[in-house]
Every structure is written in structure tokens, then in C-alpha cells.
Short mmCIF file of C-alpha atoms in Angstrom, two decimals:
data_model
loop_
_atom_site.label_atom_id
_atom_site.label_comp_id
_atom_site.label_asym_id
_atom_site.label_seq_id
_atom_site.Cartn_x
_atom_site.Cartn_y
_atom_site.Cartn_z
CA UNK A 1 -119.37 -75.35 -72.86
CA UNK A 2 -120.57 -76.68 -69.33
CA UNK A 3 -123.92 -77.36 -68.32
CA UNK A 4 -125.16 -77.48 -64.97
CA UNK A 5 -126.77 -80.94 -65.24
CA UNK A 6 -127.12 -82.90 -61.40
CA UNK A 7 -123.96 -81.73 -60.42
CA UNK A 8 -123.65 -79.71 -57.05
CA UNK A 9 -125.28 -76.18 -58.69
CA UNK A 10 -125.57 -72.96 -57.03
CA UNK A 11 -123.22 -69.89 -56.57
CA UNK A 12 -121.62 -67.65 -59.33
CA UNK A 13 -119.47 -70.67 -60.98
CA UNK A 14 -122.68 -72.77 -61.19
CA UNK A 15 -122.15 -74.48 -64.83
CA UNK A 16 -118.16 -74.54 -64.55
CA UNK A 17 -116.76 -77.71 -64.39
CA UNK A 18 -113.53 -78.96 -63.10
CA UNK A 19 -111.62 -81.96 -62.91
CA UNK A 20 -109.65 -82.27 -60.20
CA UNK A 21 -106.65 -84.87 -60.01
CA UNK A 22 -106.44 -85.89 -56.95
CA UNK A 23 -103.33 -85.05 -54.50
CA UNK A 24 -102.87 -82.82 -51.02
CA UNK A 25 -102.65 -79.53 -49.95
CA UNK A 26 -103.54 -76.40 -51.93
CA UNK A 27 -104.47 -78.11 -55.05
CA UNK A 28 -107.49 -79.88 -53.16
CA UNK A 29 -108.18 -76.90 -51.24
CA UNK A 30 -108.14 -74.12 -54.44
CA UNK A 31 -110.20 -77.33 -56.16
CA UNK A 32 -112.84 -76.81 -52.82
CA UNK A 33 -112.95 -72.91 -53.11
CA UNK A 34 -114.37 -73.83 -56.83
CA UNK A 35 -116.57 -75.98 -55.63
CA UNK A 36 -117.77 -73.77 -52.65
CA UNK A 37 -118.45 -70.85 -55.59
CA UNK A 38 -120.96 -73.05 -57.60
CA UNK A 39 -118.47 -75.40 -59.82
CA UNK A 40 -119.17 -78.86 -60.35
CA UNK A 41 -115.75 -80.36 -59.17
CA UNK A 42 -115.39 -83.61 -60.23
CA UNK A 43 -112.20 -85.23 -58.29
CA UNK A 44 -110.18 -88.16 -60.12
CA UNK A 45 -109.18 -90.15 -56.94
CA UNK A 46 -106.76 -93.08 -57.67
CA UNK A 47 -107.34 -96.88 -56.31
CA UNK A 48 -106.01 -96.83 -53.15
CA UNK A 49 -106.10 -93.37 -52.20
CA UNK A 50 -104.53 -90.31 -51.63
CA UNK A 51 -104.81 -87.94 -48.97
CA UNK A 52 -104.30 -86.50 -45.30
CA UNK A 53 -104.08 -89.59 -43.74
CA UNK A 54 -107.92 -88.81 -42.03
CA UNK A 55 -111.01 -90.51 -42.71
CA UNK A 56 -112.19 -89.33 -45.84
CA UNK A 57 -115.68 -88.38 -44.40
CA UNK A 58 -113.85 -85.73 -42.37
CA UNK A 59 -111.79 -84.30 -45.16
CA UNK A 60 -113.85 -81.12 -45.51
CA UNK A 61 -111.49 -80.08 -48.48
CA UNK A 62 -113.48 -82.31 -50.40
CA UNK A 63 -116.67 -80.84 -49.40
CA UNK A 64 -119.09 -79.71 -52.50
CA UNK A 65 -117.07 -82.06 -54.80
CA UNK A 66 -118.02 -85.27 -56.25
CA UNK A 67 -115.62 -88.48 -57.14
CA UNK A 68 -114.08 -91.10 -59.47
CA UNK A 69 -111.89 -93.55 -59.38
CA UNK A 70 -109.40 -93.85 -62.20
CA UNK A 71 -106.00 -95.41 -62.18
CA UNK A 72 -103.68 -93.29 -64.67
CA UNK A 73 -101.31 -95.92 -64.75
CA UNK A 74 -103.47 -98.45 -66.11
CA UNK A 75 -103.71 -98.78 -69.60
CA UNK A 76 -107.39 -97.07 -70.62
CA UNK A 77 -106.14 -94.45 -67.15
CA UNK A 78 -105.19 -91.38 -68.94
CA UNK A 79 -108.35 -92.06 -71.89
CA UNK A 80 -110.59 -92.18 -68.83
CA UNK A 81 -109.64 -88.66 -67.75
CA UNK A 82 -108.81 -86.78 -71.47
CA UNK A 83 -113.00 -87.53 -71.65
CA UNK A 84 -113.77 -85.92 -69.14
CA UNK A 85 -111.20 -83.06 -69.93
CA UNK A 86 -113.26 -83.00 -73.22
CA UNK A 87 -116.15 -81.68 -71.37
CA UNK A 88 -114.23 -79.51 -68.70
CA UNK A 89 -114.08 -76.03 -68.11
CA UNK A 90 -110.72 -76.24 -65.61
CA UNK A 91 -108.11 -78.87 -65.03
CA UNK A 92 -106.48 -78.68 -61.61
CA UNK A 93 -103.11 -80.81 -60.80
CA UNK A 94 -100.84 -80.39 -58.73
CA UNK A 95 -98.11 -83.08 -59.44
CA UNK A 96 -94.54 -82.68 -59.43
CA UNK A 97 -93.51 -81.04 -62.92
CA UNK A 98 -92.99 -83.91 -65.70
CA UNK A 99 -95.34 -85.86 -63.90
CA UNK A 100 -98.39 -85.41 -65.56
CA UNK A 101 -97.05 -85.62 -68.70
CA UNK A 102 -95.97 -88.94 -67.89
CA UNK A 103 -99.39 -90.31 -67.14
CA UNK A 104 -100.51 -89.06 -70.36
CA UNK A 105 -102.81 -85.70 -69.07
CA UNK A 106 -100.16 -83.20 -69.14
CA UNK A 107 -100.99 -79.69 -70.75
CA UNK A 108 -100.88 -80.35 -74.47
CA UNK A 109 -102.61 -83.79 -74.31
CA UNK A 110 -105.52 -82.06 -72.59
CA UNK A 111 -105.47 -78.92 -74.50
CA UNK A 112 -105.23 -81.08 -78.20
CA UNK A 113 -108.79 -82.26 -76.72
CA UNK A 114 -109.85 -78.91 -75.65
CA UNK A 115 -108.32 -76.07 -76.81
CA UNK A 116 -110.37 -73.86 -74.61
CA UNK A 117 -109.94 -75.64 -71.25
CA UNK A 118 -107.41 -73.80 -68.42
CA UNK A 119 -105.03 -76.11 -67.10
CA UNK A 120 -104.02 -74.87 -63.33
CA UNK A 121 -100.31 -75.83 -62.16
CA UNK A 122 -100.01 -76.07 -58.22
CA UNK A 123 -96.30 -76.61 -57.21
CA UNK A 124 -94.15 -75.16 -54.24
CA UNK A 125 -91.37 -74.37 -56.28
CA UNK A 126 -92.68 -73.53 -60.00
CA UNK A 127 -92.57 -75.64 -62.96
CA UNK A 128 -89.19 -74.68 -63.83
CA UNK A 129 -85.97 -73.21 -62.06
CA UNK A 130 -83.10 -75.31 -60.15
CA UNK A 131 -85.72 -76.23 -57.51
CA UNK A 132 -88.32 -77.00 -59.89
CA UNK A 133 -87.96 -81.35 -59.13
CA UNK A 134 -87.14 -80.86 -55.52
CA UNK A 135 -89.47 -82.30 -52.95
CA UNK A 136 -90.64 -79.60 -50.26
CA UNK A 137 -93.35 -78.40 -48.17
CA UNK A 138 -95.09 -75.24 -46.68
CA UNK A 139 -92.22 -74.07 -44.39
CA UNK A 140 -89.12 -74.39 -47.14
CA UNK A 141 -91.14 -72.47 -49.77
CA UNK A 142 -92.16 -69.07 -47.58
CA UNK A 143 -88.46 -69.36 -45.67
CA UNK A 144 -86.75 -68.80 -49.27
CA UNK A 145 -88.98 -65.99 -50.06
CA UNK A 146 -88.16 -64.45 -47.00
CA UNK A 147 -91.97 -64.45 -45.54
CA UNK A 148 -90.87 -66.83 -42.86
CA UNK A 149 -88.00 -64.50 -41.50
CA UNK A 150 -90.48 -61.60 -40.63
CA UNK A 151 -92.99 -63.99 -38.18
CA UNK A 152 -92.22 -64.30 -34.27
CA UNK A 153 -90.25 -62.65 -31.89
CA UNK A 154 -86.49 -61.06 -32.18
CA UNK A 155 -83.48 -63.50 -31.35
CA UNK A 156 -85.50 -66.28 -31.02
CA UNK A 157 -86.31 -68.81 -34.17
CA UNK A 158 -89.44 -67.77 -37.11
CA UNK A 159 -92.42 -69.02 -35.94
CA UNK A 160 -94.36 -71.39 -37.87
CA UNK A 161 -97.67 -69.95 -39.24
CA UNK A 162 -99.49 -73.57 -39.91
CA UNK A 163 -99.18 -73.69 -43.87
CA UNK A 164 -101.91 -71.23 -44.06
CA UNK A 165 -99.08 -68.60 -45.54
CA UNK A 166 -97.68 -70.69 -48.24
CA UNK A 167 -99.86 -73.95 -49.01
CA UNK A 168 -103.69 -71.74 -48.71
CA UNK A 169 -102.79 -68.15 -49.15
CA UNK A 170 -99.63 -68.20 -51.67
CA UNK A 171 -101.15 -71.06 -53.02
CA UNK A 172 -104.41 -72.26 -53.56
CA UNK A 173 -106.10 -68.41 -53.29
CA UNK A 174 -103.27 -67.82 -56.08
CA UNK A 175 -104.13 -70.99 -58.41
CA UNK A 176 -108.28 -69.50 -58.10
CA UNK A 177 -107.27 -66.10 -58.85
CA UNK A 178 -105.36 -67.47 -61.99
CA UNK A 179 -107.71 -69.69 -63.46
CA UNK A 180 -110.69 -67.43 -63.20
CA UNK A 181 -108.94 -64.99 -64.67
CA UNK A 182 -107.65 -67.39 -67.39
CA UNK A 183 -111.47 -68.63 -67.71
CA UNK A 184 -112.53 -65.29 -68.58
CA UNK A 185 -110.05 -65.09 -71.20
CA UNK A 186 -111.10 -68.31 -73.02
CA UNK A 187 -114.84 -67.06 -73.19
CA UNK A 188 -114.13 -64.24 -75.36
CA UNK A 189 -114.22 -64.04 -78.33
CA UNK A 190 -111.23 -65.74 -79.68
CA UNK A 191 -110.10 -66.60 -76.49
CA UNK A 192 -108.39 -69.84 -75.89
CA UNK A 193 -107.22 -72.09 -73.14
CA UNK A 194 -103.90 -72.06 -71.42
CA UNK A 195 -101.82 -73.38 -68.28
CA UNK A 196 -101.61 -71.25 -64.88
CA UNK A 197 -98.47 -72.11 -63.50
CA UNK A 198 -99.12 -71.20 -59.82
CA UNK A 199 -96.22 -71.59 -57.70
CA UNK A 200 -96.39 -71.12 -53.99
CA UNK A 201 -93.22 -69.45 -53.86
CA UNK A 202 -94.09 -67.11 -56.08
CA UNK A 203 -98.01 -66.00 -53.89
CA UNK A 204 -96.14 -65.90 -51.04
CA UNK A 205 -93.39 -63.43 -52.35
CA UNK A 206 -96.15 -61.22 -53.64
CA UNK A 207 -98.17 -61.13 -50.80
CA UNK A 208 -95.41 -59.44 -49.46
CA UNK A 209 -95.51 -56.32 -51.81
CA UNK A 210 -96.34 -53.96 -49.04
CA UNK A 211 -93.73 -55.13 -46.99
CA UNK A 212 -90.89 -54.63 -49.87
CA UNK A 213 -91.91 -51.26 -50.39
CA UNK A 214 -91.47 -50.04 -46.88
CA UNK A 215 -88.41 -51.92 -46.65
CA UNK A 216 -87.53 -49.69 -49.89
CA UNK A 217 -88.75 -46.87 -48.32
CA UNK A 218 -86.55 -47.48 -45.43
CA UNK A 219 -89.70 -47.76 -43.25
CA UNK A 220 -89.91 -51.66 -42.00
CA UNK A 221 -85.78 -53.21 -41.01
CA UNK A 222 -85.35 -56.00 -42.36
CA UNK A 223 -85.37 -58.18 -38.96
CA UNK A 224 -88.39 -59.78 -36.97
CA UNK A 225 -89.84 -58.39 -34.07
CA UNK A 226 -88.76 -54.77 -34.90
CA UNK A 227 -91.58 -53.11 -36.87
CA UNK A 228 -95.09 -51.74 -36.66
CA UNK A 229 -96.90 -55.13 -38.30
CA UNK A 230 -94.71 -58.32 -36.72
CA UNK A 231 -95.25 -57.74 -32.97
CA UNK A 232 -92.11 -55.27 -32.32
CA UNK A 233 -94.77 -52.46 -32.01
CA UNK A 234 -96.03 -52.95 -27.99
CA UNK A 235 -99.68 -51.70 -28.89
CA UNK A 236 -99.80 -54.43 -31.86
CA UNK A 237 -99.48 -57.87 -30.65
CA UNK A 238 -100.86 -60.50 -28.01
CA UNK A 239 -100.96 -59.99 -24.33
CA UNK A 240 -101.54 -62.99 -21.54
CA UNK A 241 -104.26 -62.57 -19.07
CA UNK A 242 -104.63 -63.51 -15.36
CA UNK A 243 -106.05 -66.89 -16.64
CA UNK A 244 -103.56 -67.99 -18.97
CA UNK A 245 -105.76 -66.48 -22.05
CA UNK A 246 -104.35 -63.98 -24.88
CA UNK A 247 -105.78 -60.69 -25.92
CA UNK A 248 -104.54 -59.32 -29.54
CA UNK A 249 -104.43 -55.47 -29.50
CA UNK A 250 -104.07 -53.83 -32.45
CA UNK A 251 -104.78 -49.70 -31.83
CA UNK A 252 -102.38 -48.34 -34.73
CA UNK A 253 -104.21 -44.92 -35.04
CA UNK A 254 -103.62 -42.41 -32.53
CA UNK A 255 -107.35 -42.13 -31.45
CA UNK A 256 -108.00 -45.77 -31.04
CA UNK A 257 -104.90 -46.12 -29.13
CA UNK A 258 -106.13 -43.62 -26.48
CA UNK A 259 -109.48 -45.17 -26.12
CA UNK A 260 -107.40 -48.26 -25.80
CA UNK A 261 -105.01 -46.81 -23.12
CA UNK A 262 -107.62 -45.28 -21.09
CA UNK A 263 -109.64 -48.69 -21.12
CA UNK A 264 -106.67 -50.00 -20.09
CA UNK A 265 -105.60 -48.05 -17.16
CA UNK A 266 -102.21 -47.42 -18.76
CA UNK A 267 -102.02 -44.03 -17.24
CA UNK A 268 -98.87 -41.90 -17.49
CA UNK A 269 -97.38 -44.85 -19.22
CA UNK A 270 -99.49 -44.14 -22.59
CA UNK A 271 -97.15 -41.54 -23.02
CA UNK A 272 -94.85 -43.92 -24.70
CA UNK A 273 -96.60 -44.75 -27.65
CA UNK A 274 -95.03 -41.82 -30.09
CA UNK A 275 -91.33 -42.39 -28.36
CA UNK A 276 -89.73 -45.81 -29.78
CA UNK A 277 -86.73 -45.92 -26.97
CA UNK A 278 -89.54 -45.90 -24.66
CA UNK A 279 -91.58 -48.75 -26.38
CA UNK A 280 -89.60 -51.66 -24.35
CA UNK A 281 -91.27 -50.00 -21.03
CA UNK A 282 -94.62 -49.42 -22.43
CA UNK A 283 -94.53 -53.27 -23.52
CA UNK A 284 -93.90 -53.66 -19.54
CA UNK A 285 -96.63 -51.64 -18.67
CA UNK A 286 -99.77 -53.07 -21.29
CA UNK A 287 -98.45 -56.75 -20.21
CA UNK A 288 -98.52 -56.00 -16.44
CA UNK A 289 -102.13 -54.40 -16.83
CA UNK A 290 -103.41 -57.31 -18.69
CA UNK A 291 -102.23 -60.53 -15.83
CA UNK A 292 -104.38 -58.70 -13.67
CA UNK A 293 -107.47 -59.88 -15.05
CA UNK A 294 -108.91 -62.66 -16.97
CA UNK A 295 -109.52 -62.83 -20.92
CA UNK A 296 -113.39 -62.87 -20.06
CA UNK A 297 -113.18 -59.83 -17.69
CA UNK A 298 -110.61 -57.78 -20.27
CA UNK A 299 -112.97 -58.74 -23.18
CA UNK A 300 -116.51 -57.38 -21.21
CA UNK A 301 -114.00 -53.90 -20.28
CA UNK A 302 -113.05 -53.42 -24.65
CA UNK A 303 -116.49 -54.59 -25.59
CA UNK A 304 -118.63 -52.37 -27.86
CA UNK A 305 -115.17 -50.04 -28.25
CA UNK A 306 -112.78 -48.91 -31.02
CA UNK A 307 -109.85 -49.67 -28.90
CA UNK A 308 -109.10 -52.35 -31.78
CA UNK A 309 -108.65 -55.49 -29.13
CA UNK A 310 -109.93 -58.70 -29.40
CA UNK A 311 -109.79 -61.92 -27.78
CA UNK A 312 -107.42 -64.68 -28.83
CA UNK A 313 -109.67 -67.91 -29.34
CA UNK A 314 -109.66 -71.70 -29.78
CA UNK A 315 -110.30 -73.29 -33.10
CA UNK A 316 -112.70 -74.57 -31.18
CA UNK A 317 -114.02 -71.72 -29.28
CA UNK A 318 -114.42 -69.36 -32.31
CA UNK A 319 -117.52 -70.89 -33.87
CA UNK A 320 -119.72 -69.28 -30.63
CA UNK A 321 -118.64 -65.90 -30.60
CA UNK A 322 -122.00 -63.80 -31.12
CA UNK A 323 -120.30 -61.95 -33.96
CA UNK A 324 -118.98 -65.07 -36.19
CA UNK A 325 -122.43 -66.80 -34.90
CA UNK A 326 -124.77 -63.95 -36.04
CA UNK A 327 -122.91 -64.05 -39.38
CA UNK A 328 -122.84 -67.78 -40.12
CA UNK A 329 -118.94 -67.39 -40.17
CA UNK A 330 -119.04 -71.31 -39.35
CA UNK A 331 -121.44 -73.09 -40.55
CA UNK A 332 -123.03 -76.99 -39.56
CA UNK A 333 -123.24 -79.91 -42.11
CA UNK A 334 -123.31 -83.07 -42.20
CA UNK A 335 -122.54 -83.35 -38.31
CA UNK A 336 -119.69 -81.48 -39.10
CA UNK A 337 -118.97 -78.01 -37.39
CA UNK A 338 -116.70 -75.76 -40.54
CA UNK A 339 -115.86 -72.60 -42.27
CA UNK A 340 -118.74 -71.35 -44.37
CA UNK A 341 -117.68 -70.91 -47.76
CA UNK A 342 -116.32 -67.23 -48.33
CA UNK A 343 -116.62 -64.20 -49.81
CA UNK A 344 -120.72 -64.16 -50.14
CA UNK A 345 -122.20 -62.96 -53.28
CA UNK A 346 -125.78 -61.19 -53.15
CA UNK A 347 -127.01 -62.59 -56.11
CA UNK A 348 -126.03 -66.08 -56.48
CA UNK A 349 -125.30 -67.13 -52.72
CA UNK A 350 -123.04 -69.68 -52.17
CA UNK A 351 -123.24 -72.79 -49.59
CA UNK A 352 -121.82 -76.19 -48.26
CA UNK A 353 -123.97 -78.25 -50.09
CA UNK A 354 -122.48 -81.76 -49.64
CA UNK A 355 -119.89 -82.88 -47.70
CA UNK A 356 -116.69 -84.57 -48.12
CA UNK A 357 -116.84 -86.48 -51.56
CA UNK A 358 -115.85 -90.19 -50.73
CA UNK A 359 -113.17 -91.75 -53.22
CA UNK A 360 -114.96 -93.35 -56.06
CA UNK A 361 -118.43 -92.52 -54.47
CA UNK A 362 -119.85 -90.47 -57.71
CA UNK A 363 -118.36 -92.63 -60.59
CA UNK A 364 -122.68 -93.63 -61.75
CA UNK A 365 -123.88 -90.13 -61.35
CA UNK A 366 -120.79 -88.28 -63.02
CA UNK A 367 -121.29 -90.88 -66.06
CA UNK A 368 -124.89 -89.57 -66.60
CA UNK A 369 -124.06 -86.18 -66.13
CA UNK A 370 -120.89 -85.74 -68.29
CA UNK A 371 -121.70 -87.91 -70.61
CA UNK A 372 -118.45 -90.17 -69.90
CA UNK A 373 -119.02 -94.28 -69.40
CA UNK A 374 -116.99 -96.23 -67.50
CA UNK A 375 -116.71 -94.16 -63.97
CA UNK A 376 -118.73 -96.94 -61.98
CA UNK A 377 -118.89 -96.02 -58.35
CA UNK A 378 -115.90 -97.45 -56.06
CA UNK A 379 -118.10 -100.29 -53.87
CA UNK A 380 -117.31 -101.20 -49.87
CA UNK A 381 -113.78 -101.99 -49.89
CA UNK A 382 -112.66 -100.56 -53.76
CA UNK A 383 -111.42 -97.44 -52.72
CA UNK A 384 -108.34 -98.91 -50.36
#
């Protein structure tokens, strides 16, 4: 159905389109992954704008993505976007439920006009249940599914994780996963379109499916701080160096916990690791070894090893490490220093190609290369 025509090309999803209506959080991010892998990702920003509350040029969730300005609640709004639906592959939303029905591009308005397109659903709380019209954010979604209550230390409050648990991971990486997997079902033979109702409650349960299976088993207690994975285990967790740095250590397996140990200087105190009423003093003993000299010197002493440590760095520091450098982890565009798109694909490489679409900026060449009139591009000032 899609053709690559001057849209951003390259990657394995070069010749999918998607139209993107515009909003924040995981939508726009699952909408960028697309783009990263080769889509053309048209965004459908709204007069006046929508967003993070940043500059738009530094909005690198909009990066690889091209946009148009259409107001749904004007008259010809919802016409406007059914055309391009016409000529999509996926539809990405991520409105309350009801919503975008309302506006007139709700799931069977779009699929009347293509029965073959996938129509991805990104909501904290589902499209239906008792929670399904309630307002909420990041932390409310993974503290009902009980994800929150595992992160930070014993008898002190869950830690916040960013919203990379909820919004990114048991969101947006859900919503791809769904409409790929939906896509491939519409090009076979017979296959037809559908809606992905990706909830972020519901990623963020499952990517706890390890976890509720030793908790079956009667393997992980059901309380923070006290098992192998969530920083009750003394050689799994962060340590504070002479400097005020961190180093995470992480030796699980017996044999990369004694390089670790003797790397360490733990001495007789290393005995401790297979004895868990003795795992409060060997916590004692790693932290007490590790103020004694700085993150710089500790990460020279566990470089080149398998004693499974690692220095804790700075969003800002992490870029430069030789490793991540040597990779292209991080990438530069556009004066802008950011993740490289991810995972990498032998055959049809993937890349930031342009950076953060402006609102309205790509109405002219989205016209031409859709086929759809009436997209001008937003001039100085139109796009609030």
C-alpha cells in the first residue's frame, strides 16, 4: 500500500507510513521508534500546539518525523486526517478513550476508509475498565500493577524510576510490538486491519512475568529491598565512592563474585556471600571498601574484568565512555548530542536522519508525497 516517495526512507520499515496524532508521552515516543526503523511518520500537530512544554527544536521524540497542522475540531478537521488515513499503513493515538471518536477519527471511521490500516491505542489505564476515563500518569499506572512496590530500599518509600517503566517500556515498546505484529497480519493474505489497544498498565504488569513466577515459586518475598534483583542482595546494587560517585556491582554468579571480591579486597568478609544472616555485614564490608577510593580509581582497579561492576554515570557523562563511544551508542545531529536509534539491523541500517519535526513544518512536502491537498506548511507565527 505505501510507497516510499520523499519521505524520511531508510531502515527495515522504509515504505510504512504512519500518521501520528499528536499528544505526549509514549504515543510520540512509540510514533519515534517507527520513525527511527525506516517509517515515514507523518505527525498531525494541532494549531497551537501540543507538547512537553520545550522548544520544539529540542523535542528529539519528534526526530525522523515530519508535520501537519490540522485542527480536528474545525469543520473539514477530521476529512483532513481520514485522507491521509486512506493512504496509511498505521494510525497512532493516544487520546483518552471516546475521544477520538468524538473528533470524527476513531477506529471504525478510519477503518471504513481502510480496512487494512492498524489503529494503535496508547492509554495508561486501557480503553475500558472502571479506570478507563480517569486522568493519570506514569507513577499511578506501575504503583497499581505492583511494579512500583518492588523499586528502592526496605522501610523507606518506592523510588521513582523516571517514567521510563511505565510511559517507554510498558508503553510505547508495547504499542511497537503490537502494531508490527498487527501489520504483519494485514499483509497476508486475507489479512485485515484492526485496533491495538496498548495499555500501560497492562506492559508494565507483564514485564513483570519473571518476577510473578518466583514469587510463585516462593523464591522473590513480596517486599522491596529483600531479594536477589531490587538491591536487598549486598553484591547487586550501588556503592558510594571516596568522591561522592556510585559504582553498580552486579557479580550474581559465584565465579564473578570472587574475581569481584578479590578485586575488592573484601578478604575474609567474602565469606558471606552464600550465608543470607550474614549479608547485612557483608553490605558493611563492600560499602566500607568502596569510600576509600574514588569512582575513577575503583573503575581503572575492575577494568578489563568479569567482576560485573560498572560505573554509575551522568546523563551527561555517558555519551564519552570509550565503550558507548566506539559503538555510536549516542549519536550527534543537528547540534544535538542523543540516543542512536536502537536495535541495529545488518541489512537495512537504521539512523537519525532529521531532527525534531517542527509543528506544521512539512504540510507542502507531505501534500506531494501522499497525495493529500490542503496540508500547507504552518508559516512564522501559525503554529502558536
Amino acid at each position: 500500500m505505501a510507497t516510499t516517495g520523499r519521505g524520511p526512507g531508510g531502515g527495515p520499515l522504509a515504505g510504512v507510513r504512519v500518521v501520528e496524532l499528536a499528544g505526549i508521552g509514549p504515543g510520540p515516543f512509540a510514533a519515534m521508534l517507527l520513525a527511527d526503523l525506516g517509517a515515514d511518520v507523518v505527525r498531525v500537530d494541532r494549531p497551537g500546539g501540543a507538547g512537553l512544554g520545550i522548544d520544539p527544536a529540542y523535542d528529539l521524540t519528534n526526530r525522523n518525523k515530519r508535520s501537519v497542522l490540522v485542527d480536528l475540531k474545525a469543520e473539514d478537521g477530521a476529512a483532513r486526517v481520514l485522507d491521509l488515513v486512506a493512504r496509511a499503513d498505521i494510525l497512532v493515538e493516544g487520546y483518552r478513550p471516546g475521544v477520538a471518536e468524538r473528533l470524527g477519527v476513531g477506529p471504525d471511521a478510519c477503518l471504513a476508509r481502510n480496512p487494512r490500516l492498524v489503529y494503535g491505542r496508547m492509554t495508561g489505564w486501557g480503553q475500558d475498565g472502571p479506570l478507563a476515563d480517569r486522568a493519570g500518569h506514569d507513577i499511578a499506572y506501575i504503583a497499581l500493577t505492583g511494579t512500583l512496590s518492588m523499586i528502592g530500599e526496605p522501610d523507606r518509600p518506592p523510588t521513582v524510576p523516571a517514567n521510563l517503566v511505565g510511559d517507554y517500556a510498558g508503553g510505547s515498546l508495547y504499542l511497537v510490538v503490537g502494531v508490527l505484529a498487527a501489520l504483519q497480519h494485514a499483509r497476508t493474505p486475507g489479512g485485515t486491519g484492526q485496533v491495538v489497544d496498548a495499555a500501560v498498565v497492562d506492559g508494565a504488569a507483564h514485564l513483570a512475568t519473571m518476577i510473578h513466577g518466583m514469587l510463585a515459586a516462593g523464591s522473590w518475598q513480596d517486599r522491596r529491598g529483600s531479594n536477589l534483583l531490587d538491591g536487598g542482595c549486598p553484591f547487586y546494587g550501588c556503592y558510594e565512592t571516596s568522591d561522592g560517585g556510585y559504582m553498580a556491582v552486579g557479580p550474581l554468579e559465584a565465579r564473578f563474585y570472587d574475581e569481584f571480591a578479590a578485586l575488592l579486597g573484601l578478604g575474609d568478609a567474602a565469606a558471606a556471600r552464600d550465608d543470607l544472616g550474614r549479608w547485612p555485614e557483608l553490605r558493611i564490608a563492600v560499602a566500607e571498601r568502596f569510600r576509600t577510593r574514588t569512582r575513577a580509581a575503583w573503575t581503572e582497579v575492575f577494568e578489563g574484568t568479569d567482576a560485573c561492576v560498572a560505573p554509575v554515570l551522568s546523563l551527561g557523562e555517558a555519551p564519552g565512555h570509550p565503550h558507548l563511544a566506539a559503538r555510536a551508542t549516542f549519536v550527534e545531529h543537528g547540534g544535538l548530542t542523543q540516543p542512536a536509534p536502537a536495535p541495529r539491523f545488518s541489512a537495512t541500517p537504521s539512523a537519525v536522519r532529521r531532527g525534531p519535526a517542527l509543528p506544521g513544518a512539512d504540510g507542502d512536502e507531505v501534500a506531494v508525497d501522499w497525495g493529500v491537498p490542503g496540508l500547507a506548511t504552518a508559516r512564522t507565527g501559525e503554529a502558536g
